[in-house]
Coordinates of N, CA and C in Angstrom, one line a residue:
X1 N 11.6 -18.0 2.8 CA 12.8 -17.8 2.1 C 12.6 -17.1 0.5
X2 N 12.9 -17.1 0.1 CA 12.9 -16.0 -0.9 C 12.4 -17.2 -1.7
X3 N 11.7 -17.1 -3.1 CA 11.2 -17.8 -4.0 C 12.3 -18.8 -4.1
X4 N 13.1 -18.3 -5.2 CA 13.8 -18.3 -5.8 C 16.0 -18.1 -5.5
X5 N 16.6 -19.7 -5.9 CA 18.0 -18.6 -5.7 C 18.5 -17.4 -6.5
X6 N 17.7 -17.1 -7.7 CA 18.5 -16.3 -8.2 C 17.1 -14.9 -7.9
X7 N 16.2 -14.9 -7.3 CA 15.3 -14.0 -6.0 C 16.2 -13.5 -5.3
X8 N 17.1 -14.5 -4.5 CA 17.2 -14.5 -3.0 C 18.1 -12.9 -2.7
X9 N 19.0 -13.1 -4.4 CA 20.8 -11.8 -3.7 C 19.9 -10.6 -3.6
X10 N 18.5 -10.3 -4.3 CA 18.1 -9.6 -4.8 C 17.4 -8.5 -3.7
X11 N 16.5 -9.9 -2.9 CA 15.8 -9.7 -1.9 C 16.0 -9.7 -0.5
X12 N 17.0 -10.3 -0.8 CA 18.2 -10.4 0.9 C 17.6 -9.0 2.0
X13 N 18.1 -8.2 1.3 CA 18.9 -7.0 2.9 C 16.8 -6.3 2.5
X14 N 16.4 -6.2 1.7 CA 14.7 -6.4 1.9 C 14.2 -7.1 2.6
X15 N 13.8 -8.4 2.6 CA 13.6 -9.2 3.2 C 13.8 -9.4 4.8
X16 N 15.0 -8.9 4.7 CA 15.8 -9.3 6.4 C 15.4 -8.4 7.2
X17 N 15.1 -7.4 6.5 CA 14.7 -6.1 7.5 C 13.4 -5.9 8.2
X18 N 12.3 -7.2 7.4 CA 11.2 -7.6 7.8 C 11.6 -9.1 8.7
X19 N 10.7 -8.6 10.4 CA 10.5 -9.4 11.0 C 9.1 -10.0 11.1
X20 N 8.4 -11.2 11.0 CA 7.1 -11.4 12.1 C 7.3 -10.6 13.5
X21 N 5.7 -9.7 14.0 CA 5.8 -9.6 15.5 C 5.6 -10.4 15.7
X22 N 6.5 -9.2 17.3 CA 7.0 -9.6 18.7 C 6.7 -8.6 19.4
X23 N 6.1 -8.6 20.9 CA 5.8 -7.8 21.9 C 6.5 -6.7 21.3
X24 N 7.6 -6.6 21.2 CA 8.8 -5.5 21.1 C 8.5 -5.2 20.0
X25 N 8.1 -5.6 18.9 CA 7.8 -5.2 17.8 C 7.0 -4.2 16.8
X26 N 7.2 -5.1 15.8 CA 6.5 -3.3 14.9 C 5.0 -3.6 15.6
X27 N 4.0 -4.8 15.8 CA 2.6 -4.6 16.4 C 2.1 -3.6 17.2
X28 N 3.3 -3.4 18.6 CA 3.5 -3.6 19.8 C 3.3 -1.6 19.6
X29 N 4.4 -1.1 18.5 CA 4.9 -0.2 18.7 C 3.5 0.1 17.4
X30 N 2.4 -0.5 17.1 CA 1.7 0.3 15.6 C 0.3 0.5 16.5
X31 N 0.3 -0.4 17.7 CA -0.8 -0.1 19.5 C -0.4 1.2 19.7
X32 N 0.5 0.9 20.3 CA 1.1 2.4 20.8 C 0.6 4.5 19.7
X33 N 1.4 3.9 19.0 CA 1.0 5.1 18.2 C -0.7 5.3 17.7
X34 N -0.5 3.8 17.4 CA -2.6 4.5 17.1 C -3.1 4.6 18.5
X35 N -3.1 4.4 19.5 CA -3.6 4.8 20.9 C -2.6 6.1 20.8
X36 N -1.8 7.1 20.9 CA -1.8 8.4 21.2 C -2.0 9.0 20.2
X37 N -1.3 8.6 19.0 CA -1.5 9.6 17.8 C -3.0 9.8 17.2
X38 N -3.7 7.8 17.5 CA -5.2 8.4 16.6 C -6.0 9.1 16.8
X39 N -6.2 9.4 18.6 CA -7.2 10.7 18.0 C -6.6 12.2 17.5
X40 N -5.6 12.2 17.8 CA -5.3 13.9 16.7 C -5.5 13.2 15.6
X41 N -4.5 12.5 15.6 CA -5.0 11.9 13.2 C -7.0 11.7 12.7
X42 N -7.0 11.5 13.7 CA -9.1 11.7 13.4 C -9.6 13.0 13.9
X43 N -9.3 14.3 14.2 CA -9.3 15.4 15.0 C -9.1 16.6 13.0
X44 N -7.9 16.0 13.2 CA -7.6 16.7 12.7 C -7.6 16.4 10.4
X45 N -8.0 15.1 10.2 CA -8.1 14.4 9.4 C -9.8 14.0 9.2
X46 N -10.3 14.0 10.4 CA -11.7 13.1 9.9 C -12.5 12.3 9.1
X47 N -11.5 11.3 9.2 CA -11.9 10.3 8.3 C -13.0 9.7 8.8
X48 N -13.7 9.7 6.9 CA -15.2 8.9 7.2 C -14.9 7.5 6.5
X49 N -14.8 6.6 7.3 CA -14.4 5.0 7.0 C -15.9 4.7 6.3
X50 N -16.2 4.2 5.2 CA -17.0 3.8 3.9 C -16.2 2.2 3.4
X51 N -17.7 1.2 4.0 CA -17.8 -0.2 4.3 C -16.1 -1.4 4.4
X52 N -15.7 -1.4 5.9 CA -15.0 -1.8 6.4 C -14.8 -3.2 6.7
X53 N -16.8 -3.1 6.5 CA -16.5 -5.1 6.7 C -16.4 -5.6 5.7
X54 N -16.2 -4.8 5.0 CA -15.6 -6.4 3.4 C -14.6 -6.3 3.5
X55 N -13.1 -5.6 4.8 CA -11.9 -6.2 5.1 C -12.1 -7.5 5.6
X56 N -11.6 -8.6 5.7 CA -11.5 -10.4 6.8 C -11.0 -10.2 7.5
X57 N -11.3 -10.5 9.3 CA -10.5 -10.6 9.9 C -9.4 -10.9 10.1
X58 N -9.6 -11.9 9.2 CA -8.3 -12.4 9.8 C -7.5 -13.5 8.3
X59 N -6.0 -13.4 8.4 CA -6.0 -14.5 7.0 C -5.6 -13.1 6.4
X60 N -5.1 -13.6 4.8 CA -3.8 -12.2 4.6 C -5.2 -11.8 3.1
X61 N -4.5 -10.6 3.3 CA -5.5 -10.5 2.6 C -4.3 -9.0 1.9
X62 N -4.5 -8.8 0.4 CA -4.1 -7.8 -0.3 C -5.0 -6.2 -0.5
X63 N -4.9 -5.4 0.3 CA -5.4 -3.7 0.1 C -5.1 -2.7 -1.0
X64 N -5.4 -2.5 -2.3 CA -5.3 -2.0 -3.5 C -5.6 -1.1 -3.4
X65 N -5.8 0.5 -3.5 CA -5.9 1.8 -3.9 C -5.1 2.5 -4.4
X66 N -6.0 3.6 -4.4 CA -5.2 4.8 -5.1 C -4.4 5.4 -4.6
X67 N -3.3 6.4 -5.6 CA -2.8 7.3 -4.1 C -2.4 8.8 -4.8
X68 N -3.8 8.7 -3.9 CA -3.0 10.9 -4.1 C -2.3 12.2 -3.3
X69 N -2.0 11.2 -2.0 CA -0.6 12.1 -1.9 C 0.2 11.3 -0.1
X70 N 1.3 11.6 0.6 CA 1.8 11.1 0.9 C 1.1 10.4 2.0
X71 N 0.3 11.5 2.8 CA -0.5 10.4 4.0 C -1.7 9.7 3.4
X72 N -1.8 9.8 3.2 CA -2.7 8.4 2.2 C -2.1 7.1 3.2
X73 N 0.0 6.9 3.1 CA 0.2 5.7 3.7 C -0.2 5.3 5.3
X74 N -1.0 7.2 5.9 CA -0.2 7.5 7.5 C -2.1 7.0 7.9
X75 N -3.4 7.5 7.3 CA -4.7 7.5 7.1 C -5.1 6.0 7.1
X76 N -4.4 5.3 6.0 CA -5.2 4.4 6.6 C -5.1 2.8 6.6
X77 N -3.3 3.2 8.2 CA -3.1 1.9 9.1 C -4.2 2.4 10.5
X78 N -4.5 3.7 10.1 CA -5.6 4.2 10.9 C -7.0 3.7 11.3
X79 N -7.1 3.8 9.7 CA -8.6 3.1 10.0 C -9.0 2.0 9.4
X80 N -8.1 0.9 9.5 CA -7.6 0.1 9.7 C -7.3 -1.3 11.2
X81 N -8.5 -2.0 10.8 CA -8.3 -2.5 12.2 C -6.8 -3.6 12.7
X82 N -6.9 -4.1 11.8 CA -5.7 -4.6 11.3 C -5.2 -3.9 10.3
X83 N -3.2 -4.5 11.6 CA -2.5 -3.0 10.8 C -2.5 -3.8 9.2
X84 N -2.3 -2.5 8.5 CA -1.7 -2.8 7.1 C 0.0 -2.5 6.8
X85 N 0.8 -3.3 6.4 CA 2.3 -3.8 6.1 C 2.0 -3.3 4.6
X86 N 3.3 -1.8 4.4 CA 2.9 -1.7 3.2 C 4.3 -1.6 2.7
X87 N 5.4 -1.6 1.5 CA 6.7 -1.0 0.6 C 6.8 1.1 1.1
X88 N 8.4 0.9 1.4 CA 7.9 2.4 1.8 C 9.9 3.1 1.2
X89 N 9.8 3.9 1.0 CA 11.4 4.2 0.1 C 12.2 3.9 1.4
X90 N 13.2 3.3 1.4 CA 14.2 3.6 2.1 C 14.6 4.6 3.4
X91 N 15.3 5.7 2.2 CA 15.2 7.7 2.7 C 14.6 7.3 4.1
X92 N 12.9 7.0 4.3 CA 12.7 7.5 5.1 C 13.5 6.9 6.8
X93 N 13.6 5.9 6.6 CA 13.8 5.1 7.7 C 15.6 5.6 7.8
X94 N 16.9 6.6 7.1 CA 18.0 6.0 6.6 C 18.5 7.4 7.0
X95 N 17.6 8.6 8.1 CA 17.9 10.0 8.4 C 18.5 9.5 9.3
X96 N 19.3 10.8 9.8 CA 20.7 10.5 10.6 C 20.1 11.4 11.9
X97 N 20.5 11.7 12.7 CA 20.1 12.3 14.4 C 18.9 11.8 14.8
X98 N 18.4 12.9 15.7 CA 17.1 12.9 16.7 C 16.2 12.6 15.7
X99 N 15.7 12.7 14.9 CA 14.6 13.5 13.5 C 14.7 12.3 13.0
X100 N 16.2 11.6 12.5 CA 15.9 10.3 11.7 C 15.7 9.3 12.2
X101 N 15.5 9.0 13.6 CA 15.2 7.8 14.6 C 14.2 8.2 14.6
X102 N 13.1 8.9 15.8 CA 11.7 9.2 14.6 C 10.9 8.9 13.5
X103 N 11.7 9.3 12.9 CA 11.5 9.1 11.5 C 11.2 7.0 11.7
X104 N 12.0 7.3 11.4 CA 12.3 6.0 11.6 C 11.8 4.5 11.8
X105 N 11.3 4.8 13.6 CA 10.1 4.6 14.8 C 9.4 4.5 14.2
X106 N 9.0 6.0 14.1 CA 7.3 5.8 13.5 C 7.3 5.2 12.2
X107 N 7.0 5.1 10.3 CA 7.2 4.8 10.0 C 7.8 3.0 9.9
X108 N 8.4 2.4 10.8 CA 8.2 1.1 10.7 C 7.1 0.4 11.4
X109 N 6.9 1.2 12.5 CA 6.0 1.2 13.5 C 4.6 1.0 13.3
X110 N 4.4 2.0 12.0 CA 2.9 2.0 11.3 C 3.0 0.7 10.3
X111 N 3.9 0.3 9.6 CA 3.8 -0.9 8.9 C 4.3 -0.8 7.5
X112 N 5.2 0.5 7.9 CA 6.1 0.6 6.0 C 7.4 -0.6 6.2
X113 N 7.6 -0.7 5.5 CA 8.9 -1.4 5.3 C 9.3 -1.0 4.0
X114 N 10.4 -0.7 4.1 CA 11.6 0.4 3.4 C 12.8 -0.7 2.8
X115 N 11.7 -0.4 1.2 CA 13.0 -1.1 1.1 C 13.5 0.0 -0.4
X116 N 15.0 0.0 -1.4 CA 15.1 0.4 -2.6 C 14.4 0.0 -3.4
X117 N 13.4 1.2 -3.9 CA 13.1 0.4 -5.6 C 13.2 0.4 -6.8
X118 N 14.1 1.7 -6.7 CA 14.6 1.8 -7.8 C 15.5 0.0 -8.8
X119 N 14.6 0.2 -9.8 CA 15.3 -0.3 -10.8 C 14.8 -1.3 -10.5
X120 N 14.8 -2.0 -11.6 CA 14.2 -4.0 -11.9 C 14.4 -4.4 -10.8
X121 N 15.6 -4.3 -9.7 CA 15.7 -5.0 -8.4 C 14.7 -5.1 -7.7
X122 N 14.9 -3.7 -7.7 CA 13.4 -3.3 -6.6 C 11.8 -3.4 -6.5
X123 N 11.6 -3.6 -7.9 CA 9.9 -3.8 -8.2 C 10.8 -5.4 -7.5
X124 N 11.1 -6.6 -7.8 CA 11.4 -7.4 -7.4 C 11.5 -7.7 -5.6
X125 N 12.3 -6.6 -5.3 CA 12.4 -7.0 -3.8 C 11.1 -6.8 -2.9
X126 N 10.1 -5.6 -3.5 CA 8.9 -4.9 -3.3 C 8.1 -6.5 -3.7
X127 N 8.0 -7.3 -4.9 CA 7.3 -8.3 -4.9 C 7.3 -9.4 -3.7
X128 N 8.7 -9.5 -3.8 CA 8.2 -10.5 -3.3 C 8.5 -10.2 -1.5
X129 N 8.6 -9.5 -1.0 CA 8.7 -8.2 0.8 C 6.6 -8.8 0.7
X130 N 6.6 -8.5 -0.3 CA 4.8 -8.4 -0.1 C 4.5 -10.3 -0.4
X131 N 5.1 -11.0 -0.7 CA 4.2 -11.9 -0.8 C 4.8 -13.0 0.1
X132 N 5.8 -12.5 1.2 CA 6.1 -13.5 2.8 C 5.3 -12.6 3.5
X133 N 5.3 -11.5 3.2 CA 3.8 -10.8 4.6 C 2.4 -11.6 4.5
X134 N 1.7 -12.1 2.7 CA 0.8 -12.5 2.9 C 0.5 -14.1 3.8
X135 N 2.1 -14.8 2.9 CA 2.3 -15.6 2.9 C 2.5 -15.8 4.5
X136 N 2.8 -14.8 5.5 CA 2.3 -15.4 7.6 C 0.7 -15.1 7.9
X137 N -0.4 -14.2 6.6 CA -1.5 -14.0 7.0 C -1.5 -13.1 7.5
X138 N -1.2 -12.3 6.5 CA -1.0 -10.5 7.4 C -1.8 -9.9 6.2
X139 N -2.2 -8.8 6.0 CA -2.5 -7.5 4.9 C -1.1 -7.3 5.0
X140 N -1.4 -7.1 3.1 CA -0.1 -6.0 2.3 C -1.0 -4.9 1.7
X141 N -0.8 -3.9 2.2 CA -1.1 -2.7 1.1 C 0.0 -2.4 0.5
X142 N -0.5 -2.2 -1.2 CA -0.7 -1.5 -2.5 C -1.0 -0.6 -2.9
X143 N -0.2 0.0 -3.6 CA -1.2 1.1 -4.6 C -0.8 0.6 -6.5
X144 N -1.2 -0.1 -7.1 CA -0.4 -0.9 -8.8 C -0.2 1.1 -9.0
X145 N -1.0 1.4 -9.2 CA -0.5 3.0 -9.8 C 0.8 3.1 -9.5
X146 N 1.3 2.5 -8.7 CA 3.2 2.4 -8.1 C 4.2 3.7 -8.0
X147 N 3.2 5.7 -8.2 CA 3.3 6.6 -7.7 C 2.6 7.5 -7.3
X148 N 2.7 8.1 -6.4 CA 1.2 8.3 -7.0 C 0.8 10.4 -8.0
X149 N -0.9 9.9 -8.1 CA -1.1 10.4 -9.0 C -0.1 11.6 -9.0
X150 N -0.3 12.1 -10.4 CA 0.5 13.6 -10.4 C -0.8 15.0 -10.4
X151 N -1.5 14.5 -10.6 CA -2.9 15.4 -11.4 C -4.3 14.8 -10.5
X152 N -4.7 14.2 -10.0 CA -5.4 13.6 -9.0 C -6.4 12.7 -9.7
X153 N -6.3 12.1 -11.3 CA -6.5 10.8 -11.9 C -5.7 9.9 -11.6
X154 N -6.6 9.3 -12.4 CA -5.7 6.9 -11.6 C -5.3 6.9 -13.6
X155 N -4.3 6.6 -12.7 CA -3.6 5.7 -13.5 C -3.4 4.6 -14.0
X156 N -3.2 3.5 -15.0 CA -2.7 2.4 -15.6 C -1.7 1.9 -14.5
X157 N -2.8 0.3 -14.0 CA -2.2 0.2 -12.9 C -0.8 -0.8 -13.0
X158 N 0.0 -1.4 -12.9 CA 1.0 -2.1 -12.7 C 0.3 -3.6 -12.1
X159 N 0.8 -4.7 -13.3 CA 1.0 -5.5 -12.7 C 1.5 -6.8 -11.8
X160 N 2.0 -6.1 -10.4 CA 3.2 -6.3 -10.0 C 0.9 -7.0 -8.2
X161 N 0.7 -6.7 -8.8 CA -0.7 -6.5 -7.9 C -1.2 -8.1 -8.4
X162 N -1.2 -8.3 -9.4 CA -1.8 -9.7 -9.8 C -0.9 -10.2 -9.6
X163 N 0.2 -11.1 -9.7 CA 0.6 -11.5 -9.1 C 0.7 -12.1 -7.8
X164 N 0.8 -11.2 -6.8 CA 0.2 -10.9 -5.8 C -0.4 -12.1 -5.8
X165 N -2.3 -11.6 -5.9 CA -2.7 -12.1 -4.8 C -2.9 -13.9 -6.0
X166 N -2.6 -14.2 -7.6 CA -2.4 -15.2 -8.1 C -1.3 -16.5 -7.3
X167 N 0.0 -15.9 -6.5 CA 0.9 -16.5 -6.0 C 0.9 -17.4 -4.3
X168 N -0.3 -16.0 -4.3 CA -0.9 -16.3 -2.3 C -2.2 -16.7 -2.4
X169 N -3.1 -16.5 -3.1 CA -4.9 -16.8 -3.5 C -5.3 -16.0 -2.4
X170 N -4.1 -14.9 -2.0 CA -5.0 -13.9 -0.8 C -6.2 -12.7 -2.0
X171 N -7.1 -12.6 -0.8 CA -8.7 -11.5 -1.8 C -8.1 -10.5 -2.2
X172 N -8.5 -9.9 -3.4 CA -8.3 -7.9 -2.8 C -9.2 -7.5 -1.9
X173 N -9.1 -6.4 -2.1 CA -9.9 -6.0 -1.4 C -9.3 -4.2 -1.5
X174 N -11.0 -3.8 -2.9 CA -10.2 -2.8 -3.3 C -10.5 -1.4 -2.0
X175 N -9.9 -0.4 -2.7 CA -9.9 1.0 -1.5 C -9.2 1.8 -2.9
X176 N -10.1 3.4 -1.7 CA -10.0 4.7 -2.6 C -9.9 5.7 -1.9
X177 N -8.7 6.6 -1.4 CA -8.4 8.3 -1.2 C -9.5 8.7 -1.4
X178 N -10.4 9.4 -0.8 CA -11.3 10.6 -1.0 C -10.9 11.9 -0.2
X179 N -9.7 12.9 -1.1 CA -9.9 14.0 0.0 C -8.5 14.6 0.6
X180 N -7.8 13.9 0.4 CA -6.0 13.6 1.3 C -5.6 14.4 0.1
X181 N -5.8 14.2 -0.7 CA -4.7 15.2 -1.5 C -5.1 17.2 -1.5
X182 N -6.7 16.5 -1.0 CA -7.3 18.3 -0.5 C -6.3 18.8 0.3
X183 N -6.5 18.0 1.5 CA -5.0 18.2 2.3 C -3.1 18.4 2.4
X184 N -2.7 17.9 1.7 CA -1.6 18.1 1.5 C -1.1 17.9 0.2
X185 N -1.2 18.8 -0.7 CA -1.8 19.4 -2.1 C 0.2 18.5 -2.8
X186 N 0.2 18.0 -4.0 CA 1.7 17.3 -4.3 C 1.8 17.0 -3.2
X187 N 1.5 15.8 -2.0 CA 2.5 15.2 -1.6 C 3.2 16.6 -0.4
X188 N 3.3 17.7 -0.4 CA 4.0 18.3 -0.2 C 4.3 19.1 1.2
X189 N 5.1 19.1 2.0 CA 4.6 20.6 3.6 C 3.6 19.4 5.0
X190 N 3.7 20.2 5.5 CA 2.1 20.1 7.2 C 1.1 19.4 6.2
X191 N 0.4 18.6 6.3 CA -1.0 18.8 5.5 C -2.4 20.0 6.6
X192 N -3.0 20.2 6.8 CA -3.7 21.5 6.7 C -5.1 20.3 7.7
X193 N -5.1 20.5 8.6 CA -6.8 20.5 9.0 C -7.8 19.8 7.9
X194 N -8.9 19.2 8.0 CA -9.7 18.8 6.9 C -10.6 17.3 7.2
X195 N -11.6 16.9 6.3 CA -11.9 16.0 6.4 C -11.5 14.8 5.1
X196 N -11.6 13.9 5.4 CA -11.1 12.6 4.6 C -12.1 11.1 4.4
X197 N -12.2 10.7 3.6 CA -12.9 9.7 2.5 C -12.5 8.4 2.5
X198 N -12.4 7.4 3.1 CA -11.5 5.7 2.9 C -12.6 5.1 2.7
X199 N -13.3 4.6 1.3 CA -14.5 3.7 0.6 C -13.5 2.1 0.7
X200 N -14.0 1.7 1.2 CA -13.4 0.0 1.3 C -14.6 -0.8 0.0
X201 N -13.9 -1.5 -1.0 CA -14.8 -2.1 -2.2 C -15.0 -3.3 -1.7
X202 N -16.2 -4.7 -2.1 CA -15.9 -6.5 -1.4 C -14.9 -7.2 -2.0
X203 N -14.7 -7.4 -1.2 CA -13.3 -8.5 -1.4 C -13.1 -9.4 -2.7
X204 N -12.8 -9.4 -3.8 CA -12.0 -10.2 -4.8 C -11.3 -11.0 -4.7
X205 N -11.4 -12.0 -5.3 CA -11.4 -13.2 -5.4 C -11.0 -13.4 -7.1
X206 N -9.5 -14.3 -7.5 CA -9.0 -14.7 -8.5 C -8.3 -16.7 -9.0
X207 N -9.4 -16.9 -8.2 CA -9.4 -18.3 -8.0 C -9.2 -19.2 -9.5
X208 N -9.6 -18.3 -10.1 CA -10.3 -18.6 -11.6 C -8.4 -19.0 -12.3
X209 N -8.0 -18.5 -11.7 CA -6.2 -17.9 -12.4 C -5.4 -18.7 -11.6
X210 N -5.8 -19.8 -11.5 CA -4.8 -20.1 -10.2 C -3.9 -21.0 -11.5
X211 N -2.2 -20.9 -11.1 CA -1.2 -21.4 -12.1 C -1.4 -20.3 -13.5
X212 N -2.0 -19.2 -13.3 CA -1.6 -18.4 -14.8 C -0.6 -17.2 -14.4
X213 N -0.2 -17.3 -13.4 CA 1.4 -16.1 -12.6 C 1.9 -14.9 -13.6
X214 N 1.9 -16.2 -14.9 CA 2.8 -15.3 -15.8 C 2.5 -15.1 -16.6
X215 N 1.6 -15.5 -17.1 CA 0.5 -15.1 -17.9 C 0.7 -13.9 -18.7
X216 N 1.1 -12.9 -19.2 CA 0.6 -11.6 -18.9 C -0.5 -10.9 -19.2
X217 N -1.3 -11.9 -20.2 CA -2.2 -10.9 -20.6 C -3.0 -11.3 -19.3
X218 N -3.1 -12.7 -19.0 CA -3.8 -12.4 -17.6 C -3.7 -11.7 -15.9
X219 N -2.2 -11.5 -16.1 CA -1.9 -10.4 -15.8 C -2.5 -9.2 -15.5
X220 N -3.0 -9.3 -16.8 CA -2.6 -7.6 -17.1 C -4.9 -7.0 -16.8
X221 N -5.1 -9.1 -17.7 CA -7.1 -8.0 -16.7 C -7.6 -8.5 -15.3
X222 N -6.3 -9.4 -14.3 CA -6.3 -9.1 -13.3 C -6.9 -7.4 -12.9
X223 N -5.3 -7.0 -13.2 CA -5.3 -5.9 -12.6 C -6.3 -4.3 -13.4
X224 N -6.1 -4.9 -14.5 CA -7.5 -3.8 -14.7 C -8.5 -3.9 -14.1
X225 N -9.5 -4.7 -14.0 CA -10.7 -5.7 -12.6 C -10.2 -4.7 -11.8
X226 N -9.3 -4.9 -10.9 CA -9.1 -4.2 -9.5 C -9.1 -2.7 -9.5
X227 N -8.5 -2.4 -11.1 CA -8.8 -1.0 -11.2 C -9.6 -0.2 -11.0
X228 N -10.8 -1.1 -12.3 CA -11.4 -0.1 -12.4 C -12.3 -0.2 -11.0
X229 N -12.2 -1.4 -10.2 CA -13.3 -1.4 -8.8 C -12.3 0.2 -8.0
X230 N -11.0 0.3 -7.6 CA -10.7 1.8 -7.8 C -11.8 2.5 -8.9
X231 N -11.7 2.9 -9.5 CA -12.0 4.0 -10.2 C -14.1 4.8 -9.8
X232 N -14.8 2.8 -9.3 CA -15.9 3.2 -9.4 C -15.6 3.6 -8.2
X233 N -15.4 3.0 -6.8 CA -15.2 3.5 -5.4 C -14.5 4.6 -5.3
X234 N -14.0 5.6 -5.8 CA -13.0 6.9 -5.9 C -13.6 7.8 -7.0
X235 N -14.1 7.7 -7.8 CA -14.9 8.7 -8.3 C -13.7 9.2 -9.6
X236 N -12.4 8.8 -9.3 CA -11.5 9.5 -10.7 C -12.2 9.5 -12.0
X237 N -11.7 9.9 -12.4 CA -11.5 9.7 -13.8 C -9.9 9.4 -14.3
X238 N -9.9 8.3 -15.7 CA -9.4 7.3 -15.7 C -8.6 8.0 -16.6
X239 N -7.2 6.9 -17.0 CA -6.7 7.6 -17.7 C -5.8 6.4 -17.6
X240 N -5.1 5.4 -19.0 CA -5.2 4.4 -19.6 C -3.8 4.4 -20.1
X241 N -2.7 5.0 -19.0 CA -1.1 5.4 -19.0 C -0.2 5.2 -18.3
X242 N 0.9 4.7 -18.4 CA 0.7 4.6 -16.7 C 1.9 6.7 -15.9
X243 N 1.3 6.4 -14.1 CA 1.9 7.6 -14.0 C 3.1 8.3 -14.2
X244 N 3.9 7.2 -14.5 CA 5.1 7.4 -14.3 C 5.6 8.3 -15.5
X245 N 4.6 7.8 -16.4 CA 5.0 8.5 -17.8 C 4.7 10.2 -18.0
X246 N 3.7 9.8 -17.1 CA 2.7 11.2 -17.4 C 3.7 11.7 -16.3
X247 N 4.4 11.6 -15.4 CA 5.2 12.2 -14.6 C 6.3 13.2 -15.8
X248 N 6.6 12.0 -16.7 CA 7.5 12.9 -17.8 C 7.9 12.9 -18.3
X249 N 6.3 13.4 -18.6 CA 5.9 14.1 -20.7 C 6.9 16.2 -19.6

């Protein structure tokens, strides 16, 4: 159930599209996609994975990292032994015809949960969907910047990541995508072959802040500590402003 009656009307359409995995649902599709497309993707992107041992073998986990281009959300599930669920634009699954149905099957199969993220209600929907996934003991992937970097630098994180870890107690595993923007500049067009690196850091836990998920100073401190780890993993230059503001400038 949603966390509160007020939030229920906002997140109902989002969370009802997400169901626990069954033998005929996303987990089996994920296994099929990974078995069929995994070798092709590995040949194409030649991913070098570092620190995968930091990902807990079971239980709820938040994966938080930088976002350089569209294929980040394809590479991450392929290099993780556990399925990673993440929020994606609902337009990826609402296309018409055979192509639209194929895209919907693929994206929901690799773990994408479609959410209309426009406006304040979109942020609440994404937050509550992430919470539901974590409460089921699964992995939720999130890009704290909220959007792709406009220039390859790392931008200020939004505090939804902090709310999730404090509400659920799930550890945060920071990660860095390195080189994906070189294979798909601007996030457009078909990616070119090349090598990418996915680097995972040690799990971070914030139990010392339990019960403080409404304190904005705590939320900012937790978010900034996660972004510091992502910066160290990625080697990116950090910009203390939101990426959306940089794009609008």
